[in-house]
Amino acid sequence: MLNYDVIVIGGGPGGLAGAISADREGAKVLLIEREARLGGILKQCIHDGFGLLRFEEKLSGPEYAQRFVDEFHERKIDFNVLTYVTGIKKLEHKYLVSVVNTKGVIEYTTKSIILATGCRERTSKQVFIHGTRPSGVFTAGTAQYYTNILGELPTKKCVILGSGDIGLIMARRLTLEGAKVCGVYEAKSTPSGLTRNIMQCLNDFEIPLFLSHTVTRLFGEERLQAVEIMKVDEYMVPVPGTEEIVECDALILSVGLIPENELAESLNVRIDSRTKGPVCDDDFMTSEPGIFICGNALHVNDLVDYVSESGELAGKAAANFCYKPKELVSFKVGKDFLYFVPQQVSIRKINKTSTFYFRSREVLKKAVVTISLNGKQIFEKKYAYLKPPEMEAIKLNMSQFHFVKEDTLTVEVKGEKV
């Protein structure tokens, strides 16, 4: 049985960054990946726009991932691909990780674990679309895999439900490959994707976007033949009499992402109902000592640069982890936030800058985010606009504050609703 200081589960951008960061700290690291190649979802994201924050240049997904893969291999960090984690068991001051691959069942021990398991897409069954169950209903990520990895065009004429970034990018990609995109339909009254993707993927290609519309029924036996579209009211309830039938051979779903946290839940890690990911402190450690979280497994990021950043922070903390009880102060988060993570800070007096990520619940202009300690404001940042699809990050020097367990930390956002 091999022993490691840090085991990273997931070989995408968060896991790679976490493994490299832990290795820099001198830890003995093992990375476990269930696919045949490292890089995660970025392997199929052939469009550019990655790395603008981190590298200050436009990179495709594979180019961005390769920079981390190259450094990972240069450091000769141990890794297993085509390997599945079957269970994690908590022992005294360490964890037993059981995996299975072509060599059989293998067990490792480690003092800390980084969960970099990413997220998954919601399916048609999770958005309750009525009708038959023909072929031709894909998630946007699946359509992307068919087109970019397998080189197969999954549709000739399609409807896209949801204006998430992957759906917007696939609207452009399929159009470039010769398919007809009848329209992108979004149940909410505002788009779910980044503004740049609305402009570059829809407007530049004259693909219509229909807000406050949803798909209510599928038609077809073996293959999808048409969908029923209806308008929805402010409560997202279909409005009778607004039915429209659109002929198509595929429905592509871009209706949201969910952090993949089955392993975290198996360890009884506390989950945040807002993010659907674990609650963690400013070291990205969950409620279970030695279990760290990063990237889309913590919360769904809109930029891969932030995924790598959280991986690096988690990797450094995991490498330096020791079993000492932590005292934490939790944030009281204002109702106008969709979420705010990390949700806790540890009580300590060290020179440390912590990074926090958040999304506003609604579109706000002239917005101000404030953090208060026991009612006294300690931080303020102004934004011209805050939009739910666009995540923001705050860096705060924690060494200037001396927390005690009874302290109250409050974060609020105020602004004019659009």
CSV table of N, CA, C and O in Angstrom, one decimal, residues 69-112:
chain,number,residue,atom,x,y,z
A,69,VAL,N,-0.5,20.5,-18.2
A,69,VAL,CA,-0.1,19.1,-18.5
A,69,VAL,C,1.4,19.1,-18.6
A,69,VAL,O,2.1,18.2,-18.1
A,70,ASP,N,2.0,20.0,-19.4
A,70,ASP,CA,3.4,20.0,-19.6
A,70,ASP,C,4.2,20.2,-18.3
A,70,ASP,O,5.2,19.4,-18.0
A,71,GLU,N,3.8,21.1,-17.5
A,71,GLU,CA,4.4,21.4,-16.2
A,71,GLU,C,4.2,20.2,-15.3
A,71,GLU,O,5.2,19.8,-14.5
A,72,PHE,N,3.1,19.6,-15.3
A,72,PHE,CA,2.8,18.4,-14.5
A,72,PHE,C,3.7,17.3,-14.8
A,72,PHE,O,4.3,16.7,-13.9
A,73,HIS,N,4.0,17.0,-16.1
A,73,HIS,CA,4.9,15.9,-16.5
A,73,HIS,C,6.3,16.3,-16.2
A,73,HIS,O,7.1,15.4,-15.8
A,74,GLU,N,6.7,17.6,-16.4
A,74,GLU,CA,8.0,18.0,-16.1
A,74,GLU,C,8.4,17.7,-14.6
A,74,GLU,O,9.5,17.4,-14.3
A,75,ARG,N,7.4,17.9,-13.7
A,75,ARG,CA,7.6,17.7,-12.3
A,75,ARG,C,7.6,16.2,-11.9
A,75,ARG,O,7.8,15.8,-10.8
A,76,LYS,N,7.3,15.3,-12.9
A,76,LYS,CA,7.2,13.9,-12.6
A,76,LYS,C,6.3,13.5,-11.5
A,76,LYS,O,6.6,12.7,-10.6
A,77,ILE,N,5.2,14.1,-11.5
A,77,ILE,CA,4.2,13.8,-10.4
A,77,ILE,C,3.5,12.5,-10.8
A,77,ILE,O,3.1,12.2,-11.9
A,78,ASP,N,3.3,11.7,-9.8
A,78,ASP,CA,2.6,10.4,-10.0
A,78,ASP,C,1.2,10.6,-10.5
A,78,ASP,O,0.5,11.5,-9.9
A,79,PHE,N,0.7,9.8,-11.4
A,79,PHE,CA,-0.7,9.9,-11.8
A,79,PHE,C,-1.2,8.5,-12.3
A,79,PHE,O,-0.4,7.7,-12.8
A,80,ASN,N,-2.5,8.3,-12.2
A,80,ASN,CA,-3.2,7.1,-12.8
A,80,ASN,C,-4.3,7.6,-13.7
A,80,ASN,O,-5.2,8.4,-13.2
A,81,VAL,N,-4.4,7.2,-14.9
A,81,VAL,CA,-5.6,7.5,-15.8
A,81,VAL,C,-6.4,6.3,-15.9
A,81,VAL,O,-6.0,5.2,-15.5
A,82,LEU,N,-7.6,6.4,-16.5
A,82,LEU,CA,-8.5,5.3,-16.6
A,82,LEU,C,-8.7,4.6,-15.3
A,82,LEU,O,-8.8,3.4,-15.2
A,83,THR,N,-8.8,5.4,-14.2
A,83,THR,CA,-8.8,4.9,-12.9
A,83,THR,C,-10.0,5.5,-12.2
A,83,THR,O,-10.2,6.8,-12.2
A,84,TYR,N,-10.8,4.7,-11.5
A,84,TYR,CA,-12.0,5.2,-10.8
A,84,TYR,C,-11.9,5.0,-9.3
A,84,TYR,O,-11.5,3.9,-8.8
A,85,VAL,N,-12.3,6.0,-8.6
A,85,VAL,CA,-12.3,5.9,-7.1
A,85,VAL,C,-13.6,5.2,-6.7
A,85,VAL,O,-14.7,5.7,-7.0
A,86,THR,N,-13.4,4.1,-6.0
A,86,THR,CA,-14.6,3.3,-5.6
A,86,THR,C,-15.0,3.6,-4.2
A,86,THR,O,-16.1,3.3,-3.7
A,87,GLY,N,-14.1,4.3,-3.4
A,87,GLY,CA,-14.5,4.6,-2.0
A,87,GLY,C,-13.3,5.3,-1.3
A,87,GLY,O,-12.2,5.2,-1.6
A,88,ILE,N,-13.7,6.1,-0.3
A,88,ILE,CA,-12.8,6.8,0.5
A,88,ILE,C,-13.2,6.5,2.0
A,88,ILE,O,-14.3,6.7,2.4
A,89,LYS,N,-12.3,6.0,2.8
A,89,LYS,CA,-12.5,5.7,4.2
A,89,LYS,C,-11.6,6.5,5.1
A,89,LYS,O,-10.4,6.6,4.8
A,90,LYS,N,-12.3,7.1,6.1
A,90,LYS,CA,-11.5,7.9,7.0
A,90,LYS,C,-10.9,7.0,8.1
A,90,LYS,O,-11.6,6.2,8.7
A,91,LEU,N,-9.6,7.2,8.2
A,91,LEU,CA,-8.8,6.5,9.3
A,91,LEU,C,-8.4,7.5,10.3
A,91,LEU,O,-8.7,8.7,10.2
A,92,GLU,N,-7.6,7.1,11.2
A,92,GLU,CA,-7.0,8.1,12.2
A,92,GLU,C,-5.9,8.9,11.6
A,92,GLU,O,-4.9,8.4,11.2
A,93,HIS,N,-6.2,10.2,11.4
A,93,HIS,CA,-5.2,11.2,10.9
A,93,HIS,C,-4.8,10.9,9.4
A,93,HIS,O,-3.8,11.3,9.0
A,94,LYS,N,-5.6,10.1,8.7
A,94,LYS,CA,-5.4,9.9,7.3
A,94,LYS,C,-6.6,9.3,6.6
A,94,LYS,O,-7.6,8.9,7.3
A,95,TYR,N,-6.5,9.1,5.3
A,95,TYR,CA,-7.6,8.6,4.5
A,95,TYR,C,-7.1,7.4,3.7
A,95,TYR,O,-6.0,7.4,3.2
A,96,LEU,N,-8.0,6.4,3.5
A,96,LEU,CA,-7.7,5.2,2.7
A,96,LEU,C,-8.6,5.4,1.4
A,96,LEU,O,-9.8,5.5,1.5
A,97,VAL,N,-7.9,5.5,0.3
A,97,VAL,CA,-8.6,5.7,-1.0
A,97,VAL,C,-8.5,4.4,-1.8
A,97,VAL,O,-7.4,3.9,-2.1
A,98,SER,N,-9.6,3.9,-2.2
A,98,SER,CA,-9.7,2.6,-3.0
A,98,SER,C,-10.0,3.0,-4.4
A,98,SER,O,-11.0,3.8,-4.7
A,99,VAL,N,-9.2,2.4,-5.4
A,99,VAL,CA,-9.5,2.7,-6.8
A,99,VAL,C,-9.5,1.4,-7.6
A,99,VAL,O,-9.0,0.4,-7.1
A,100,VAL,N,-10.0,1.5,-8.8
A,100,VAL,CA,-10.0,0.3,-9.7
A,100,VAL,C,-9.5,0.8,-11.1
A,100,VAL,O,-10.0,1.8,-11.5
A,101,ASN,N,-8.7,0.0,-11.7
A,101,ASN,CA,-8.3,0.2,-13.1
A,101,ASN,C,-7.9,-1.1,-13.7
A,101,ASN,O,-8.2,-2.2,-13.2
A,102,THR,N,-7.2,-1.0,-14.8
A,102,THR,CA,-6.8,-2.3,-15.5
A,102,THR,C,-5.9,-3.2,-14.7
A,102,THR,O,-5.8,-4.4,-15.0
A,103,LYS,N,-5.2,-2.6,-13.7
A,103,LYS,CA,-4.3,-3.4,-12.8
A,103,LYS,C,-5.1,-4.1,-11.7
A,103,LYS,O,-4.5,-4.9,-11.0
A,104,GLY,N,-6.4,-3.7,-11.5
A,104,GLY,CA,-7.2,-4.3,-10.5
A,104,GLY,C,-7.6,-3.3,-9.4
A,104,GLY,O,-7.6,-2.1,-9.7
A,105,VAL,N,-7.8,-3.8,-8.2
A,105,VAL,CA,-8.2,-2.9,-7.1
A,105,VAL,C,-6.9,-2.5,-6.4
A,105,VAL,O,-6.1,-3.3,-6.0
A,106,ILE,N,-6.7,-1.2,-6.2
A,106,ILE,CA,-5.5,-0.6,-5.5
A,106,ILE,C,-6.0,0.3,-4.4
A,106,ILE,O,-7.0,1.0,-4.5
A,107,GLU,N,-5.2,0.3,-3.3
A,107,GLU,CA,-5.5,1.1,-2.1
A,107,GLU,C,-4.3,2.0,-1.8
A,107,GLU,O,-3.1,1.6,-1.9
A,108,TYR,N,-4.6,3.3,-1.5
A,108,TYR,CA,-3.6,4.3,-1.2
A,108,TYR,C,-4.0,4.9,0.1
A,108,TYR,O,-5.2,5.0,0.5
A,109,THR,N,-3.0,5.4,0.9
A,109,THR,CA,-3.3,6.2,2.0
A,109,THR,C,-2.8,7.6,1.8
A,109,THR,O,-1.8,7.8,1.1
A,110,THR,N,-3.4,8.6,2.4
A,110,THR,CA,-3.0,10.0,2.3
A,110,THR,C,-3.5,10.8,3.5
A,110,THR,O,-4.5,10.5,4.1
A,111,LYS,N,-2.7,11.9,3.7
A,111,LYS,CA,-3.2,12.8,4.8
A,111,LYS,C,-4.2,13.8,4.4
A,111,LYS,O,-5.0,14.3,5.2
A,112,SER,N,-4.2,14.1,3.1
A,112,SER,CA,-5.2,15.0,2.6
A,112,SER,C,-5.6,14.7,1.2
A,112,SER,O,-4.9,14.0,0.4
